[in-house]
CSV table of C-alpha atoms in Angstrom, one decimal:
chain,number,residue,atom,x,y,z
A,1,UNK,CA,3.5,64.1,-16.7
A,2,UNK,CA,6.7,62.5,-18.6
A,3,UNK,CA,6.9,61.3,-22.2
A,4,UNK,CA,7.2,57.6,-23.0
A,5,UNK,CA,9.2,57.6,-26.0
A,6,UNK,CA,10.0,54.4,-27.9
A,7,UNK,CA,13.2,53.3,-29.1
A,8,UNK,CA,14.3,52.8,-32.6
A,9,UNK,CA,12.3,50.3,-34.2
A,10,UNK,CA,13.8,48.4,-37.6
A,11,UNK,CA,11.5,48.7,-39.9
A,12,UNK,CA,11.1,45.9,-42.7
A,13,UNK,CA,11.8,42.0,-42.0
A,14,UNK,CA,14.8,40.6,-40.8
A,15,UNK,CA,16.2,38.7,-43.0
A,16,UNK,CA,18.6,35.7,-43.2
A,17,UNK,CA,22.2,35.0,-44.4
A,18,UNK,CA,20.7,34.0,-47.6
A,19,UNK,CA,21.7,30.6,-49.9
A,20,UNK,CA,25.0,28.9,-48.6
A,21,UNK,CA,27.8,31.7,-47.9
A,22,UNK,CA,25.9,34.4,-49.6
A,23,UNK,CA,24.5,37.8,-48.4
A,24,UNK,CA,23.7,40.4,-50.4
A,25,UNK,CA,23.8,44.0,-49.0
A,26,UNK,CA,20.0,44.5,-48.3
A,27,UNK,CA,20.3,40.8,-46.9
A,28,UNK,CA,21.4,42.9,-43.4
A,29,UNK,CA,18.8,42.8,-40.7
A,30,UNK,CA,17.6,45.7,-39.2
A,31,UNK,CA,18.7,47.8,-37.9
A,32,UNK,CA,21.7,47.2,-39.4
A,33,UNK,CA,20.1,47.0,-43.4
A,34,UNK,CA,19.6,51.1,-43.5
A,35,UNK,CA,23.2,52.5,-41.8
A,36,UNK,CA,25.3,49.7,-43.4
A,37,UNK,CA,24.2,48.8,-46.6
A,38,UNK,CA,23.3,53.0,-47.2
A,39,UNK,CA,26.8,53.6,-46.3
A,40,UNK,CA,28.2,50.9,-48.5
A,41,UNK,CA,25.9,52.4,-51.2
A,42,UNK,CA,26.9,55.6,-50.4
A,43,UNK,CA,30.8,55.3,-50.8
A,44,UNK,CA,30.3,52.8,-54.0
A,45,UNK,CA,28.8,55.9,-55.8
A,46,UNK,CA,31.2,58.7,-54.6
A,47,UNK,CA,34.0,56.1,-55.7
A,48,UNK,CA,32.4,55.6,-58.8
A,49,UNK,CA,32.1,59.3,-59.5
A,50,UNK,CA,35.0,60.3,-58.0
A,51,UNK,CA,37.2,57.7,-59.8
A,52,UNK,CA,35.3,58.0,-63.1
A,53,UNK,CA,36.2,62.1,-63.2
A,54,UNK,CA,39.6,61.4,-62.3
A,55,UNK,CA,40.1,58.7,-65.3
A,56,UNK,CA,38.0,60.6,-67.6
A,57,UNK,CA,40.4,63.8,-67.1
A,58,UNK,CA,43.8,61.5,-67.8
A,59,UNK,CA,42.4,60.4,-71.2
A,60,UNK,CA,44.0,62.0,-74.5
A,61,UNK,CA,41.3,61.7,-76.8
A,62,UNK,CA,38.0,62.7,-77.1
A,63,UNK,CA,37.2,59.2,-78.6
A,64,UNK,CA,38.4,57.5,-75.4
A,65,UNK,CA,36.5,60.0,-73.2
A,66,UNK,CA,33.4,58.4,-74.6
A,67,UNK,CA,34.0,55.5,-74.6
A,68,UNK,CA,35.1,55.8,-70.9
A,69,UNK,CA,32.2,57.6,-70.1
A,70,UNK,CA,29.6,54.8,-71.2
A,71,UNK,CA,32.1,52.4,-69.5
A,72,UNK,CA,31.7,54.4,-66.2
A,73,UNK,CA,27.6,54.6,-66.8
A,74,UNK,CA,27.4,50.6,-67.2
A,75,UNK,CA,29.4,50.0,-64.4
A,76,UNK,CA,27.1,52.5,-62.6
A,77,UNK,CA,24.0,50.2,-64.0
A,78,UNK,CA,25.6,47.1,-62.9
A,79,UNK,CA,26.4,48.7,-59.6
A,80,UNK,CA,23.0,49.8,-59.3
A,81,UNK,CA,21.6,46.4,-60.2
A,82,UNK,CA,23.4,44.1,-57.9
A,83,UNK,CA,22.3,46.7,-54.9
A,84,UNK,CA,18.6,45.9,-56.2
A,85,UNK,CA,18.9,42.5,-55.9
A,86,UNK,CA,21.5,42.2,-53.6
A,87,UNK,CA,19.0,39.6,-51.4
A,88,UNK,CA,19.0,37.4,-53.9
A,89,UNK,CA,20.7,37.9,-56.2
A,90,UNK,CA,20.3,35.2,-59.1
A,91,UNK,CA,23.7,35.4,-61.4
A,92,UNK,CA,25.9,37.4,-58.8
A,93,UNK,CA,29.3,35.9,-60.9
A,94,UNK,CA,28.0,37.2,-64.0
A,95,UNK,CA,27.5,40.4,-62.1
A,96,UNK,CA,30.6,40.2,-61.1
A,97,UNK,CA,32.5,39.3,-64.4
A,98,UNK,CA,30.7,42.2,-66.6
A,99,UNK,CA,31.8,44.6,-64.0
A,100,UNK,CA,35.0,43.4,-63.8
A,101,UNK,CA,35.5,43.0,-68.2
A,102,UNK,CA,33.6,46.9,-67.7
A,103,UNK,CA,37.2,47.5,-65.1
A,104,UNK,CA,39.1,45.9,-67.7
A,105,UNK,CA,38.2,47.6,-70.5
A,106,UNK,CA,39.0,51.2,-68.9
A,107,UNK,CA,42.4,50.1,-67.4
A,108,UNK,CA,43.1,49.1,-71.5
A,109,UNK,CA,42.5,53.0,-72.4
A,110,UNK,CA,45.1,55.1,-72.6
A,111,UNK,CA,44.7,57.3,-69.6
A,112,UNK,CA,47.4,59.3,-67.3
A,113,UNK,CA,45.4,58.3,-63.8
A,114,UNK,CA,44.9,54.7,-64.6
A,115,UNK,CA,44.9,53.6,-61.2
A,116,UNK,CA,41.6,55.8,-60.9
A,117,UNK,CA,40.0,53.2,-62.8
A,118,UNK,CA,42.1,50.3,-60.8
A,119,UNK,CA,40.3,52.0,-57.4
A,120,UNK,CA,36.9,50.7,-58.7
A,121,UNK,CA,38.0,46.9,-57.9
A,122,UNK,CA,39.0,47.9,-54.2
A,123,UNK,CA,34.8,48.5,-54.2
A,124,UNK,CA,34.1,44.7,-55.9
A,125,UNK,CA,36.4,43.2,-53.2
A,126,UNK,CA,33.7,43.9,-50.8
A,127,UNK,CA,31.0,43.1,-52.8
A,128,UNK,CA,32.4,40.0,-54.6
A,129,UNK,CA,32.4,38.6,-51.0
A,130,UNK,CA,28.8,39.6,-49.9
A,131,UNK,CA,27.4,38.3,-53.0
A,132,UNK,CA,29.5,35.2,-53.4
A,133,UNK,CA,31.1,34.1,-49.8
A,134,UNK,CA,34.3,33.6,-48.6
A,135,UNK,CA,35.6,31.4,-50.7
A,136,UNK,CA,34.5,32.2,-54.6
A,137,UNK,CA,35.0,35.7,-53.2
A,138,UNK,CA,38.9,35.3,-52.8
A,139,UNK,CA,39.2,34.0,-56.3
A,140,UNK,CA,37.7,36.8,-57.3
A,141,UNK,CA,40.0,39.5,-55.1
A,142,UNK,CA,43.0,37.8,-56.7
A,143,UNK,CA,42.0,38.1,-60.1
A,144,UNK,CA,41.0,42.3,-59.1
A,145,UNK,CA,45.0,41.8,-57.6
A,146,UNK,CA,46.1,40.6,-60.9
A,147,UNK,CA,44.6,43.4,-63.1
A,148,UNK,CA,45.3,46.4,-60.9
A,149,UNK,CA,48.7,44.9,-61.0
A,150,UNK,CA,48.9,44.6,-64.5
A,151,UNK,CA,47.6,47.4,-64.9
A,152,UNK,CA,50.3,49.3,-62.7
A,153,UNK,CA,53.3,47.3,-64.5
A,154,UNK,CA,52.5,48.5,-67.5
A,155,UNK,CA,52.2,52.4,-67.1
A,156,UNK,CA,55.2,52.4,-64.7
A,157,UNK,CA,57.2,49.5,-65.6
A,158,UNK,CA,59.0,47.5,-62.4
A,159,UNK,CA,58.1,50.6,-60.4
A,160,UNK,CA,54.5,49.3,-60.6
A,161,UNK,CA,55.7,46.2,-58.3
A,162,UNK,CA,55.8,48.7,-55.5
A,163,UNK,CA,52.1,49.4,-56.2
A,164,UNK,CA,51.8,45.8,-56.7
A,165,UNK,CA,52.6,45.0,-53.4
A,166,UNK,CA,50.6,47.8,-51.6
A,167,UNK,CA,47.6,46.1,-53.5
A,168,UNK,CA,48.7,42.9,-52.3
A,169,UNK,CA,47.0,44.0,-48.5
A,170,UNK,CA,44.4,46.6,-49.7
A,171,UNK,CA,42.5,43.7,-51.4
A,172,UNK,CA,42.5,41.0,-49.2
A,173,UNK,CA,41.6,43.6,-46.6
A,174,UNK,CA,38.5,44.7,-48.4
A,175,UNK,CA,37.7,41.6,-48.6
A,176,UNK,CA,37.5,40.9,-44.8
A,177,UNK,CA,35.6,43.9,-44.4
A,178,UNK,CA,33.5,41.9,-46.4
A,179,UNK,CA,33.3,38.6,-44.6
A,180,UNK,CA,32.7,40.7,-41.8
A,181,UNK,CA,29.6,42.2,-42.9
A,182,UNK,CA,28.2,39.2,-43.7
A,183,UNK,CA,29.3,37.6,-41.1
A,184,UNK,CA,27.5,40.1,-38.9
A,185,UNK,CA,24.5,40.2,-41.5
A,186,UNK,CA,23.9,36.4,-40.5
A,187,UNK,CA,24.7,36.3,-36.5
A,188,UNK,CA,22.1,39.7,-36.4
A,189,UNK,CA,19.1,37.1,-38.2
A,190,UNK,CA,20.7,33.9,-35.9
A,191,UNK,CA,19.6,36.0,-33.3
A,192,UNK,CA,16.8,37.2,-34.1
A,193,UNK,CA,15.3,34.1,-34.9
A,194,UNK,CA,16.4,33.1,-31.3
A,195,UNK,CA,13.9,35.9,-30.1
A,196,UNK,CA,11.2,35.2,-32.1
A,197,UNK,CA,11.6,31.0,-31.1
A,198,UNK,CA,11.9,32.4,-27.1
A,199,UNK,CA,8.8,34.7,-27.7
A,200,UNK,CA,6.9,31.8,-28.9
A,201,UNK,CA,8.0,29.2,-26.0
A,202,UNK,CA,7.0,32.4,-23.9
A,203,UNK,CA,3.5,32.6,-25.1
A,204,UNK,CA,3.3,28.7,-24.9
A,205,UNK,CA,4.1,28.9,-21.2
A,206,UNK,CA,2.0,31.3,-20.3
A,207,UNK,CA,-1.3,29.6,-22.3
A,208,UNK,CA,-0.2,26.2,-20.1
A,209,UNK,CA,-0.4,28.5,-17.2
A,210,UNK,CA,-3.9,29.8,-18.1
A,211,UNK,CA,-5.4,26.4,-18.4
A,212,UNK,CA,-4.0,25.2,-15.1
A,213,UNK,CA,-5.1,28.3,-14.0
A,214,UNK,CA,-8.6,27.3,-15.3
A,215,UNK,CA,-8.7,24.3,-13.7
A,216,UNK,CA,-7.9,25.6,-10.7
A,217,UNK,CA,-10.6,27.7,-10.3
A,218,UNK,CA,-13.0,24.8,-11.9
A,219,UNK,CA,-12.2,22.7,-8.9
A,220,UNK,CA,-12.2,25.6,-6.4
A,221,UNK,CA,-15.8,26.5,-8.1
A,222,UNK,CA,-16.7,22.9,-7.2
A,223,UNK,CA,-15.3,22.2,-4.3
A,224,UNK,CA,-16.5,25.3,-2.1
A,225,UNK,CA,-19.2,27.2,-4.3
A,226,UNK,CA,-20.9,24.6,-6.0
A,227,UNK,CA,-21.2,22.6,-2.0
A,228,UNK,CA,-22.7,25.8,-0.6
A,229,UNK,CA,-25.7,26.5,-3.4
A,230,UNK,CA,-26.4,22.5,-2.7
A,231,UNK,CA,-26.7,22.9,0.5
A,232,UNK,CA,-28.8,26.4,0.2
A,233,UNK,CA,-30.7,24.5,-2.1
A,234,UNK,CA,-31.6,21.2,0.6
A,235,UNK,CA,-32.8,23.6,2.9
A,236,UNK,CA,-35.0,25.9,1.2
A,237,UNK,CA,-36.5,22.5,0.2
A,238,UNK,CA,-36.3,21.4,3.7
A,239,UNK,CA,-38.0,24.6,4.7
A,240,UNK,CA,-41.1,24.4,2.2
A,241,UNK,CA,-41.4,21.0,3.9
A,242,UNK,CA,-42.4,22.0,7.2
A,243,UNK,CA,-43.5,25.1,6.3
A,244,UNK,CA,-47.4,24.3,6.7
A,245,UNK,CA,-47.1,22.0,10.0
A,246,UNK,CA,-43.9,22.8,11.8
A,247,UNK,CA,-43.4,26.6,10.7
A,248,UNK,CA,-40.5,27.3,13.6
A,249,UNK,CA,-38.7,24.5,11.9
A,250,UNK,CA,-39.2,26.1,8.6
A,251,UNK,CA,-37.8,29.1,9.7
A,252,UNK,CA,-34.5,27.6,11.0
A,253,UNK,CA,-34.2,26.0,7.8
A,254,UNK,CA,-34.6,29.2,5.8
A,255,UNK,CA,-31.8,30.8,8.1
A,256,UNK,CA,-29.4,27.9,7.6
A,257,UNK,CA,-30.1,28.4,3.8
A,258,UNK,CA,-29.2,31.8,3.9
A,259,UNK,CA,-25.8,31.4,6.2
A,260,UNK,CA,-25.2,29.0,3.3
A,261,UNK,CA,-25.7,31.3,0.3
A,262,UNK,CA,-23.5,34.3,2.4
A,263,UNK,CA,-20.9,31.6,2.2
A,264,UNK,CA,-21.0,31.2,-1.3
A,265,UNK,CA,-20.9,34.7,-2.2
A,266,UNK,CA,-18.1,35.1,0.1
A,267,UNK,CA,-16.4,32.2,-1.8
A,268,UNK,CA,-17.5,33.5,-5.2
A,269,UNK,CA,-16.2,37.3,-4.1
A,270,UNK,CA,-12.8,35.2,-3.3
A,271,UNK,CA,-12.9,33.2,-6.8
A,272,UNK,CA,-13.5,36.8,-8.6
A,273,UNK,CA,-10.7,38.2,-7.0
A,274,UNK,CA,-8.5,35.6,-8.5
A,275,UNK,CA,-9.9,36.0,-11.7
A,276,UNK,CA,-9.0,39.7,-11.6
A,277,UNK,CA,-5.9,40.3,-14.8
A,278,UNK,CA,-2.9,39.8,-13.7
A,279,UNK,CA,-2.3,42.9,-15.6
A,280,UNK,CA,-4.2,45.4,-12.8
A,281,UNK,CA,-2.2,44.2,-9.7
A,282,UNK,CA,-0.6,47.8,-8.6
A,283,UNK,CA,-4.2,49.4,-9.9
A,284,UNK,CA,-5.2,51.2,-12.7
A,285,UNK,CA,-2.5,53.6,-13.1
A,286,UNK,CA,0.6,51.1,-13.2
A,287,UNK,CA,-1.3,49.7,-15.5
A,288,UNK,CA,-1.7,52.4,-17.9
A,289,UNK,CA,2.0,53.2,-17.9
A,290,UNK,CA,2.2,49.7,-18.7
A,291,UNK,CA,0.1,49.8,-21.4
A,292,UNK,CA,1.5,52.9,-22.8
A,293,UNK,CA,5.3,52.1,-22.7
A,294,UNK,CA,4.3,49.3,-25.0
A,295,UNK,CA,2.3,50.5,-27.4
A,296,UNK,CA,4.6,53.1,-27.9
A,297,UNK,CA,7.3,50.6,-28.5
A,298,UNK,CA,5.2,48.9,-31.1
A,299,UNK,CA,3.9,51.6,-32.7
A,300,UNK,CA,7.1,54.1,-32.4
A,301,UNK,CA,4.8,57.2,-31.3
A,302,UNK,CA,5.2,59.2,-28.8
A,303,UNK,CA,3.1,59.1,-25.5
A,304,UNK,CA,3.0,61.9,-23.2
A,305,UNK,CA,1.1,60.1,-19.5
A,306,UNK,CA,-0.4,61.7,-16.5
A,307,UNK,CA,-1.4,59.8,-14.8
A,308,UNK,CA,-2.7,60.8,-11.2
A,309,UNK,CA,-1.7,57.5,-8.7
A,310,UNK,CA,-4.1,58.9,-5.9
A,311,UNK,CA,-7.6,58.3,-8.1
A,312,UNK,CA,-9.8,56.1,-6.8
A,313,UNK,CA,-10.7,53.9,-9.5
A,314,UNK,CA,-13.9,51.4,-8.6
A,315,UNK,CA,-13.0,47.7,-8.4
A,316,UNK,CA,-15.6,47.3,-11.0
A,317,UNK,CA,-14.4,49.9,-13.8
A,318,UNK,CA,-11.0,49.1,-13.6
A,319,UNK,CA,-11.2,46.5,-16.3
A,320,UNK,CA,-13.6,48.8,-18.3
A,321,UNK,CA,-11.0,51.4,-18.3
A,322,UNK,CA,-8.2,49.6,-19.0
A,323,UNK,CA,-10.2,48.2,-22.3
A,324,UNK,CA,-11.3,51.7,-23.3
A,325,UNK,CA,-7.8,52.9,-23.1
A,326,UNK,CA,-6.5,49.6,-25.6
A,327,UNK,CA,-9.3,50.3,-28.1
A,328,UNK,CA,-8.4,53.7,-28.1
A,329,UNK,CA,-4.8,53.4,-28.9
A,330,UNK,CA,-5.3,50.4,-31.0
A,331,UNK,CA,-7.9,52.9,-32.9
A,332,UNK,CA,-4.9,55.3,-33.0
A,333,UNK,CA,-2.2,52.8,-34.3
A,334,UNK,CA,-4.9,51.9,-37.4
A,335,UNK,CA,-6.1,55.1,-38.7
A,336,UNK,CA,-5.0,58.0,-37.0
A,337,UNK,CA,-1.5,59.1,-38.5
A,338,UNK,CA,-0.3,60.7,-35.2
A,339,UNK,CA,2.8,62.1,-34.3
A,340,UNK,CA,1.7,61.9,-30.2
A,341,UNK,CA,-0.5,61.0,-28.3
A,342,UNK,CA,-1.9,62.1,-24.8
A,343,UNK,CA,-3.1,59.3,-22.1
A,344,UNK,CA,-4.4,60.9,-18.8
A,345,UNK,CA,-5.9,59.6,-15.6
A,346,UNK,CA,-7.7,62.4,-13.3
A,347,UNK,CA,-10.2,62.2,-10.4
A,348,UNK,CA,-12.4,65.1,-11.0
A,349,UNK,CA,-16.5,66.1,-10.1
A,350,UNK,CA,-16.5,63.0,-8.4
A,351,UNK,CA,-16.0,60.9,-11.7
A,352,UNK,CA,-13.0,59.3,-12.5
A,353,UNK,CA,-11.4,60.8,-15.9
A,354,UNK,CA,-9.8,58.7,-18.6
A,355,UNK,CA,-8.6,60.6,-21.7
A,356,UNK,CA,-6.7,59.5,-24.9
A,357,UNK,CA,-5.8,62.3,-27.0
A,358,UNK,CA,-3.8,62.0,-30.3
A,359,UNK,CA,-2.9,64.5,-33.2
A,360,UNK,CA,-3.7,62.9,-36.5
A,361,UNK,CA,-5.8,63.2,-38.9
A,362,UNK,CA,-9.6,63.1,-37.1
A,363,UNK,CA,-12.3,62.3,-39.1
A,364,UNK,CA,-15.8,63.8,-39.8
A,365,UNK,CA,-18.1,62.1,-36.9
A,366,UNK,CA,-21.2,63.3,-39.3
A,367,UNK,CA,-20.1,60.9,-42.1
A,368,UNK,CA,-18.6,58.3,-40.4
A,369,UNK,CA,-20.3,55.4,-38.9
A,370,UNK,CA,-19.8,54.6,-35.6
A,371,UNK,CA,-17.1,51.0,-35.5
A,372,UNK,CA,-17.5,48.2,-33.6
A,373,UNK,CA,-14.5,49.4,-31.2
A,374,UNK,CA,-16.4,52.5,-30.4
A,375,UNK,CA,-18.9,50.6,-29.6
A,376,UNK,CA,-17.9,48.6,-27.1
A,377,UNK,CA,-16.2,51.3,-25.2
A,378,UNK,CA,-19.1,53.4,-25.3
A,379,UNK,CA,-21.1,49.7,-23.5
A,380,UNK,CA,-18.2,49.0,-21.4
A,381,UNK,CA,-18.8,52.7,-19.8
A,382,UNK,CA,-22.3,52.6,-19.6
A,383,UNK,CA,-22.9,49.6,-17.6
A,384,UNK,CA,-21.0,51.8,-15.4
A,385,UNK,CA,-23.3,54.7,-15.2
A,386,UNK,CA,-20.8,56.5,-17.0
A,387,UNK,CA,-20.6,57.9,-20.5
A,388,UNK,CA,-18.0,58.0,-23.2
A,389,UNK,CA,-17.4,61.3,-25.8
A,390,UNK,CA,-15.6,61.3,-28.8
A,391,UNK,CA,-14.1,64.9,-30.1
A,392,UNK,CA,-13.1,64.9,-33.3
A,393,UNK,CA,-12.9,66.9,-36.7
A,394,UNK,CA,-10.7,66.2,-39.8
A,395,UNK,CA,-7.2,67.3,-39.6
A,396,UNK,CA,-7.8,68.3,-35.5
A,397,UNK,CA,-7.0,65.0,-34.3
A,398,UNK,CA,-9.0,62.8,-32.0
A,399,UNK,CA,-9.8,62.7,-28.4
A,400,UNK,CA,-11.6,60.1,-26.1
A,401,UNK,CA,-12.8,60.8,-22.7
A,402,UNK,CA,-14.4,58.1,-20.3
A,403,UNK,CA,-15.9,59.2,-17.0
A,404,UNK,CA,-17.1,56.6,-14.7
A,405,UNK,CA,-18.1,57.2,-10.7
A,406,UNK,CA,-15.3,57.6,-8.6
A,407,UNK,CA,-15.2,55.0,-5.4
A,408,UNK,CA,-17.0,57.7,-3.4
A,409,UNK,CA,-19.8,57.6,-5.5
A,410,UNK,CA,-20.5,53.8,-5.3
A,411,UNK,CA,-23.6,52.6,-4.0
């Protein structure tokens, strides 16, 4: 028994590069919209705070402190609001410009660690680019260059020129990081979009190749069945015939009519064959894992399988089985909640044993009515002599069992 556990799945849609140049920061498709863009968010709000403490604490006045501090908490607003609507966001230079008049506004006040304050435009270098694109964005980083700058010549004189020029790569760096965000926010989409178009030509191929399939078998059907009932047919009519006066002839023509209908249920045994899914060659067991693998993919739950490849699953339930074990799981997906779930394939009594066990929520079978799905499986297994039980209580999970005759029990 081994565990099929799924890889991580991105959860939400993917989404594109946005209008023009833009991307916002919850504009980056999975899986890249939860790491990224919480990181981004993440190190805007430490700077924030960070900065904010450090320029409060240089300020000489208890006046400016407050002033600061509802400077800092509207930044924090307009920080907060531009990460809302980051995906589209609908004035993103306004955004931009009352954040930077809030940046402004604090380098004005008289504080000792001014360039705390000056730190808060290395953060709207990266944003100004997400939310406005490469090129509005570098108008903005050199009017963040000019401030900080400004700001740096006037509490340290020409010795500011030194920070000046230090500012001169920080910015234009931060705003590559940027570009590059985007940039990767919009080739993630390009390509997913290229998988969905190649999942869709895909399923297009593959419905061509079901109706030539379809008419394959129609003319096969024709062609070799349909000749062998016509001729069964001529000569039972052949034989009532001569049955009264010639009955020896009668009888020859009854045996040609039966060598004729034991070729056409050879034929039709060769034409069900082919009609057999695709999906069973390697038997029953293959697949299951199949099956399993991807619906744990889709769903992201676990799947523990045993799966026993000696069983001798009947030619005839091997459909049956493999339906009963999709309802199930697709039962599972919709309303049970699990964390994992249990697939097994025994040989036991001498009845083959399916079993899909999960551990969500259950249900009460005494209030519940019974669904379509359980339904069918429960017809599915009884046209095989079998019979399907459901387990099940609330909170104990839920747990499906088929049994159907085993090949040695075929009559």
């Amino acid at each position: 028994m081994h565990t099929v556990t799924p890889p991580h799945t991105p959860s939400g849609p993917a989404a594109g590069s946005g209008a023009g140049e833009r991307a916002g920061w919850t504009d980056l498709p999975p899986p890249l919209d939860r790491r990224i863009a919480f990181a981004l968010d993440t190190s805007s709000w430490v700077v924030l705070v960070v900065m904010s403490v450090l320029g409060l604490w240089g300020l000489r006045d208890t006046g400016s402190m407050v002033l600061a501090g509802a400077l800092c908490l509207v930044y924090g607003l307009l920080d907060a609001v531009g990460r809302r609507h980051a995906a589209v966001p609908r004035y993103p230079s306004l955004l931009m410009a009352l954040q930077t008049l809030v940046v402004a506004i604090l380098l004005a006040l008289p504080s000792d660690y001014r360039d705390a304050f000056a730190f808060l435009l290395v953060m709207l270098s990266i944003r100004c680019v997400l939310f406005l694109g490469p090129r509005a964005g570098a108008a903005w980083i050199a009017l963040f260059w000019l401030l900080s700058s400004a700001a740096a010549l006037w509490e340290y004189g020409l010795s500011g020129l030194v920070v000046a020029g230090f500012n001169l790569g920080v910015y234009p760096l931060c705003g590559m990081v940027g570009y590059a965000l985007a940039a990767l926010a919009r080739s993630t989409a390009e390509r997913a979009d290229a998988l969905a178009e190649l999942q869709l030509a895909q399923a297009r191929l593959r419905r061509v190749a079901v109706d030539e399939e379809r008419r394959r078998l129609g003319r096969d059907l024709h062609d070799s069945v349909k000749q062998q009932v016509f001729a069964t047919t001529m000569q039972i009519g052949a034989a009532r015939a001569l049955l009264a006066d010639r009955p020896e002839r009668a009888s020859e023509a009854l045996d040609r009519a039966e060598q004729a209908a034991r070729r056409a249920g050879t034929e039709l045994n060769t034409v069900i064959h082919e009609l057999r899914s695709a999906e069973l060659d390697g038997g029953v067991p293959l697949a299951l894992q199949r099956l399993t693998d991807s619906w744990a993919q889709e769903t992201g739950t676990p799947v523990r399988v045993g799966l026993a490849e000696t069983v001798q699953v009947p030619e005839q339930a091997e459909h049956a089985l493999l339906r009963v074990a999709e309802e199930a799981l697709s039962n599972v997906a919709r309303h049970a909640g699990a964390r994992q779930v249990e697939v097994s394939l025994a040989e036991a009594g001498g009845e083959v044993v399916l079993t899909i066990a999960d551990d969500g929520r259950g249900y009460d079978p005494g209030r519940a009515r019974t669904g379509v799905g359980v339904s069918s499986m429960q017809e599915r297994v009884t046209a095989l002599d079998g019979r399907l039980d459901v387990h099940t209580a609330p909170g104990g999970g839920t747990t499906v069992r088929a049994r159907v005759p085993s090949r040695g029990e075929e009559t």
